[in-house]
Amino acid sequence: MAIIEISNLKKSFGKLDVLKQITFDVNKNDVIAVIGPSGSGKSTMLRSLVHLEEINAGSITIAGEAFVKDGVYAKPQEIKKITSKMGMVFQHFNLFPHLTVKENLELPPKLVKNEPVAAIQQRSTELLRKIGLSGHANAYPANLSGGQKQRVAIARALMMNPEILLFDEPTSALDPELTGEVLEVIKALAQEQMTMIVVTHEMGFAREVANRVIFMDNGEIIETGHPSELFTNPQNERTKAFLSRSLK
């Protein structure tokens, strides 16, 4: 059964159609890589899944619960409950600069979850160990590299025990030498069978880690398939043209 069902999403900014009839499903434990040129609607699509963008038409169902159906949204408390099943990691980290790494991790569950502080603290300690930053628990974001900041952002999303993780270009703000350390964390999550949608320009990562790749262009899904098929034998001319530029 699909854990995410997306049907006929449409989104416009004024007269500009950003999403045009976007339809696809995500099964539990899927790792979906979404690729395509800048401005193709990838980030808007992802943000609509956690209600950071409102769609104009279409339906989104998460774990069997619809928070928007045929363009009509559920009540705010229902939306909050449904979207809490997902965690999102942004391109620019969005860490609180005045909080330490450990405080950044622990603040969201303290605000939202009704659980003992000791349990939250134990989870943050375990996650910092998992991402290789145990020695930076009391550091502030300004003292971290870009790669370290993004690993903290991933751990912060995991603090809420999401069923699904969404990544919006998680390495595009990083220098090339820092990209690998973030991709390794995402690869480890894939091996643990975390359900993920990753908007990325890292073709090697998409090829190696994803079990399905979606190519978007001009607000549409042009082609989708297993990486071994889509990268070696794309069927659409737009996919072929994009890959010929991206895989040089």
Tab-separated table of C-alpha atoms in Angstrom:
chain	number	residue	atom	x	y	z
A	1	MET	CA	0.000	0.000	0.000
A	2	ALA	CA	1.199	3.483	-0.861
A	3	ILE	CA	2.239	5.613	2.108
A	4	ILE	CA	1.973	8.776	-0.040
A	5	GLU	CA	-0.609	9.211	-2.804
A	6	ILE	CA	-0.371	12.326	-4.958
A	7	SER	CA	-3.043	12.890	-7.584
A	8	ASN	CA	-3.378	15.622	-10.222
A	9	LEU	CA	-1.585	18.346	-8.263
A	10	LYS	CA	-1.865	21.762	-9.843
A	11	LYS	CA	-0.219	24.921	-8.564
A	12	SER	CA	0.007	28.366	-10.127
A	13	PHE	CA	1.718	31.583	-9.136
A	14	GLY	CA	-0.379	34.145	-10.959
A	15	LYS	CA	-0.449	33.089	-14.608
A	16	LEU	CA	2.565	30.803	-14.207
A	17	ASP	CA	1.627	27.121	-13.925
A	18	VAL	CA	4.275	25.636	-11.633
A	19	LEU	CA	2.749	22.171	-11.206
A	20	LYS	CA	0.653	20.536	-13.922
A	21	GLN	CA	-1.280	17.380	-13.047
A	22	ILE	CA	1.463	15.833	-10.876
A	23	THR	CA	0.525	12.234	-10.014
A	24	PHE	CA	2.618	9.530	-8.334
A	25	ASP	CA	2.625	7.183	-5.352
A	26	VAL	CA	5.332	6.399	-2.819
A	27	ASN	CA	5.409	2.990	-1.138
A	28	LYS	CA	6.783	2.351	2.339
A	29	ASN	CA	10.619	2.068	2.285
A	30	ASP	CA	10.865	3.695	-1.166
A	31	VAL	CA	13.730	6.069	-1.856
A	32	ILE	CA	12.506	8.367	-4.629
A	33	ALA	CA	14.981	10.724	-6.303
A	34	VAL	CA	13.361	13.699	-8.055
A	35	ILE	CA	15.595	15.232	-10.707
A	36	GLY	CA	15.187	17.918	-13.335
A	37	PRO	CA	16.309	21.413	-14.322
A	38	SER	CA	15.943	24.419	-12.025
A	39	GLY	CA	12.447	25.865	-12.123
A	40	SER	CA	10.796	22.567	-13.035
A	41	GLY	CA	8.573	22.549	-9.922
A	42	LYS	CA	10.471	19.955	-7.872
A	43	SER	CA	10.742	22.002	-4.671
A	44	THR	CA	7.179	23.342	-4.957
A	45	MET	CA	5.905	19.773	-5.255
A	46	LEU	CA	7.887	18.702	-2.196
A	47	ARG	CA	6.818	21.714	-0.123
A	48	SER	CA	3.156	21.051	-0.967
A	49	LEU	CA	3.426	17.664	0.765
A	50	VAL	CA	4.033	19.347	4.143
A	51	HIS	CA	1.653	22.253	3.487
A	52	LEU	CA	4.399	24.852	3.016
A	53	GLU	CA	2.751	25.547	-0.336
A	54	GLU	CA	-0.988	25.396	-0.967
A	55	ILE	CA	-2.039	23.658	-4.157
A	56	ASN	CA	-4.850	24.901	-6.400
A	57	ALA	CA	-6.212	21.478	-7.324
A	58	GLY	CA	-5.557	17.799	-6.712
A	59	SER	CA	-5.276	15.449	-3.741
A	60	ILE	CA	-2.580	14.418	-1.256
A	61	THR	CA	-3.010	11.405	1.029
A	62	ILE	CA	-0.438	10.440	3.665
A	63	ALA	CA	-0.623	6.992	5.294
A	64	GLY	CA	-4.248	6.641	4.236
A	65	GLU	CA	-5.368	10.067	5.459
A	66	ALA	CA	-6.183	12.857	3.001
A	67	PHE	CA	-5.192	16.351	4.056
A	68	VAL	CA	-6.261	17.802	0.729
A	69	LYS	CA	-8.827	16.195	-1.559
A	70	ASP	CA	-9.742	17.658	-4.937
A	71	GLY	CA	-8.209	20.957	-3.874
A	72	VAL	CA	-10.140	21.176	-0.594
A	73	TYR	CA	-8.017	21.094	2.551
A	74	ALA	CA	-8.906	19.331	5.790
A	75	LYS	CA	-9.250	21.255	9.050
A	76	PRO	CA	-5.985	22.778	10.368
A	77	GLN	CA	-5.654	20.313	13.248
A	78	GLU	CA	-6.079	17.391	10.840
A	79	ILE	CA	-3.452	18.823	8.494
A	80	LYS	CA	-1.040	19.254	11.399
A	81	LYS	CA	-1.587	15.652	12.545
A	82	ILE	CA	-1.144	14.194	9.061
A	83	THR	CA	1.889	16.251	8.053
A	84	SER	CA	3.606	15.445	11.371
A	85	LYS	CA	4.273	12.002	9.895
A	86	MET	CA	6.891	13.695	7.690
A	87	GLY	CA	10.171	15.438	8.398
A	88	MET	CA	11.746	17.896	5.978
A	89	VAL	CA	15.384	18.838	5.432
A	90	PHE	CA	15.954	22.120	3.618
A	91	GLN	CA	18.697	23.345	1.328
A	92	HIS	CA	19.891	26.041	3.761
A	93	PHE	CA	19.756	24.067	7.055
A	94	ASN	CA	17.436	26.518	8.915
A	95	LEU	CA	19.147	25.914	12.264
A	96	PHE	CA	18.565	28.318	15.149
A	97	PRO	CA	21.863	30.253	15.439
A	98	HIS	CA	21.367	31.094	19.131
A	99	LEU	CA	20.924	27.444	20.161
A	100	THR	CA	23.580	24.752	20.501
A	101	VAL	CA	23.489	21.666	18.308
A	102	LYS	CA	21.872	19.648	21.098
A	103	GLU	CA	19.326	22.398	21.788
A	104	ASN	CA	18.475	22.597	18.070
A	105	LEU	CA	17.690	18.881	18.101
A	106	GLU	CA	15.680	18.895	21.317
A	107	LEU	CA	13.551	22.018	20.834
A	108	PRO	CA	11.013	20.644	18.266
A	109	PRO	CA	9.994	17.543	20.269
A	110	LYS	CA	9.906	19.567	23.499
A	111	LEU	CA	7.441	21.961	21.851
A	112	VAL	CA	5.310	19.324	20.145
A	113	LYS	CA	5.634	15.913	21.764
A	114	ASN	CA	4.280	14.981	25.158
A	115	GLU	CA	7.159	12.788	26.290
A	116	PRO	CA	9.702	12.876	29.132
A	117	VAL	CA	12.628	15.260	28.729
A	118	ALA	CA	14.999	12.378	29.539
A	119	ALA	CA	13.712	10.428	26.527
A	120	ILE	CA	14.230	13.440	24.243
A	121	GLN	CA	17.759	13.954	25.568
A	122	GLN	CA	18.605	10.280	25.093
A	123	ARG	CA	17.362	10.389	21.500
A	124	SER	CA	19.407	13.512	20.686
A	125	THR	CA	22.540	11.860	22.127
A	126	GLU	CA	21.922	8.741	20.023
A	127	LEU	CA	21.295	10.736	16.845
A	128	LEU	CA	24.414	12.873	17.312
A	129	ARG	CA	26.397	9.657	17.609
A	130	LYS	CA	24.690	8.320	14.495
A	131	ILE	CA	25.646	11.343	12.379
A	132	GLY	CA	29.171	11.482	13.785
A	133	LEU	CA	28.809	14.720	15.735
A	134	SER	CA	28.821	13.589	19.374
A	135	GLY	CA	31.729	15.932	20.073
A	136	HIS	CA	29.781	18.958	18.797
A	137	ALA	CA	26.697	18.733	21.043
A	138	ASN	CA	27.450	22.077	22.722
A	139	ALA	CA	28.723	23.867	19.613
A	140	TYR	CA	26.766	26.632	17.923
A	141	PRO	CA	25.867	26.496	14.202
A	142	ALA	CA	28.298	29.326	13.397
A	143	ASN	CA	31.158	27.039	14.437
A	144	LEU	CA	30.123	24.170	12.143
A	145	SER	CA	30.938	23.480	8.503
A	146	GLY	CA	28.114	23.396	5.978
A	147	GLY	CA	28.203	19.618	5.921
A	148	GLN	CA	28.005	19.439	9.696
A	149	LYS	CA	25.070	21.878	9.730
A	150	GLN	CA	23.175	19.759	7.231
A	151	ARG	CA	23.837	16.586	9.228
A	152	VAL	CA	22.429	18.374	12.290
A	153	ALA	CA	19.378	19.383	10.236
A	154	ILE	CA	18.831	15.726	9.273
A	155	ALA	CA	19.140	14.647	12.911
A	156	ARG	CA	16.682	17.373	13.941
A	157	ALA	CA	14.131	16.019	11.457
A	158	LEU	CA	14.673	12.503	12.825
A	159	MET	CA	14.048	13.723	16.390
A	160	MET	CA	10.317	13.779	15.593
A	161	ASN	CA	10.337	10.070	14.631
A	162	PRO	CA	8.858	10.702	11.172
A	163	GLU	CA	7.603	7.903	8.957
A	164	ILE	CA	8.816	9.781	5.874
A	165	LEU	CA	11.729	12.152	5.235
A	166	LEU	CA	11.696	14.800	2.512
A	167	PHE	CA	14.944	16.387	1.293
A	168	ASP	CA	14.948	19.566	-0.788
A	169	GLU	CA	18.334	19.768	-2.551
A	170	PRO	CA	20.176	18.836	0.671
A	171	THR	CA	23.654	19.310	-0.827
A	172	SER	CA	23.230	22.203	-3.259
A	173	ALA	CA	24.428	24.806	-0.720
A	174	LEU	CA	27.557	22.798	0.093
A	175	ASP	CA	31.063	22.798	-1.317
A	176	PRO	CA	31.759	19.588	-3.287
A	177	GLU	CA	34.099	18.191	-0.609
A	178	LEU	CA	31.306	18.481	2.017
A	179	THR	CA	28.609	16.913	-0.142
A	180	GLY	CA	29.831	13.353	0.412
A	181	GLU	CA	29.429	13.396	4.191
A	182	VAL	CA	25.771	14.415	3.910
A	183	LEU	CA	25.038	11.864	1.186
A	184	GLU	CA	26.568	9.139	3.366
A	185	VAL	CA	24.037	9.929	6.125
A	186	ILE	CA	21.170	9.733	3.617
A	187	LYS	CA	22.549	6.459	2.219
A	188	ALA	CA	22.643	5.020	5.744
A	189	LEU	CA	18.994	5.997	6.227
A	190	ALA	CA	18.122	4.278	2.945
A	191	GLN	CA	19.829	1.115	4.170
A	192	GLU	CA	17.662	1.334	7.298
A	193	GLN	CA	14.647	1.471	4.933
A	194	MET	CA	13.517	4.981	5.791
A	195	THR	CA	10.921	6.151	3.265
A	196	MET	CA	12.382	9.210	1.504
A	197	ILE	CA	11.781	11.632	-1.340
A	198	VAL	CA	15.000	13.409	-2.281
A	199	VAL	CA	15.012	16.358	-4.679
A	200	THR	CA	18.606	16.330	-5.873
A	201	HIS	CA	21.032	17.324	-8.587
A	202	GLU	CA	23.461	14.560	-7.532
A	203	MET	CA	22.981	12.074	-10.361
A	204	GLY	CA	25.456	9.552	-8.925
A	205	PHE	CA	23.547	9.499	-5.654
A	206	ALA	CA	20.200	9.095	-7.440
A	207	ARG	CA	21.618	6.247	-9.484
A	208	GLU	CA	23.123	4.422	-6.511
A	209	VAL	CA	20.597	4.914	-3.702
A	210	ALA	CA	17.122	5.500	-5.183
A	211	ASN	CA	14.855	2.641	-6.169
A	212	ARG	CA	12.865	5.019	-8.394
A	213	VAL	CA	13.759	8.237	-10.200
A	214	ILE	CA	11.253	10.885	-11.268
A	215	PHE	CA	12.304	13.376	-13.943
A	216	MET	CA	10.389	16.667	-13.870
A	217	ASP	CA	10.503	19.496	-16.370
A	218	ASN	CA	8.298	22.562	-16.794
A	219	GLY	CA	5.963	21.531	-13.963
A	220	GLU	CA	5.318	18.029	-15.290
A	221	ILE	CA	6.513	14.511	-14.593
A	222	ILE	CA	8.112	13.601	-17.896
A	223	GLU	CA	9.420	10.159	-17.065
A	224	THR	CA	9.792	7.830	-14.112
A	225	GLY	CA	11.563	4.523	-13.671
A	226	HIS	CA	14.225	2.473	-11.932
A	227	PRO	CA	17.631	4.212	-12.035
A	228	SER	CA	19.141	1.394	-14.106
A	229	GLU	CA	16.502	2.018	-16.782
A	230	LEU	CA	16.072	5.768	-16.649
A	231	PHE	CA	19.781	6.627	-16.655
A	232	THR	CA	20.856	4.097	-19.281
A	233	ASN	CA	17.835	4.049	-21.578
A	234	PRO	CA	15.605	7.127	-21.125
A	235	GLN	CA	12.499	7.037	-23.287
A	236	ASN	CA	11.676	10.742	-23.543
A	237	GLU	CA	13.730	13.223	-25.565
A	238	ARG	CA	13.582	15.813	-22.775
A	239	THR	CA	14.979	13.248	-20.322
A	240	LYS	CA	17.739	12.338	-22.769
A	241	ALA	CA	18.680	16.004	-23.273
A	242	PHE	CA	18.767	16.689	-19.498
A	243	LEU	CA	20.845	13.617	-18.724
A	244	SER	CA	23.279	14.324	-21.558
A	245	ARG	CA	24.033	17.667	-19.890
A	246	SER	CA	23.988	16.385	-16.301
A	247	LEU	CA	26.098	13.259	-16.718
A	248	LYS	CA	29.044	14.884	-18.502
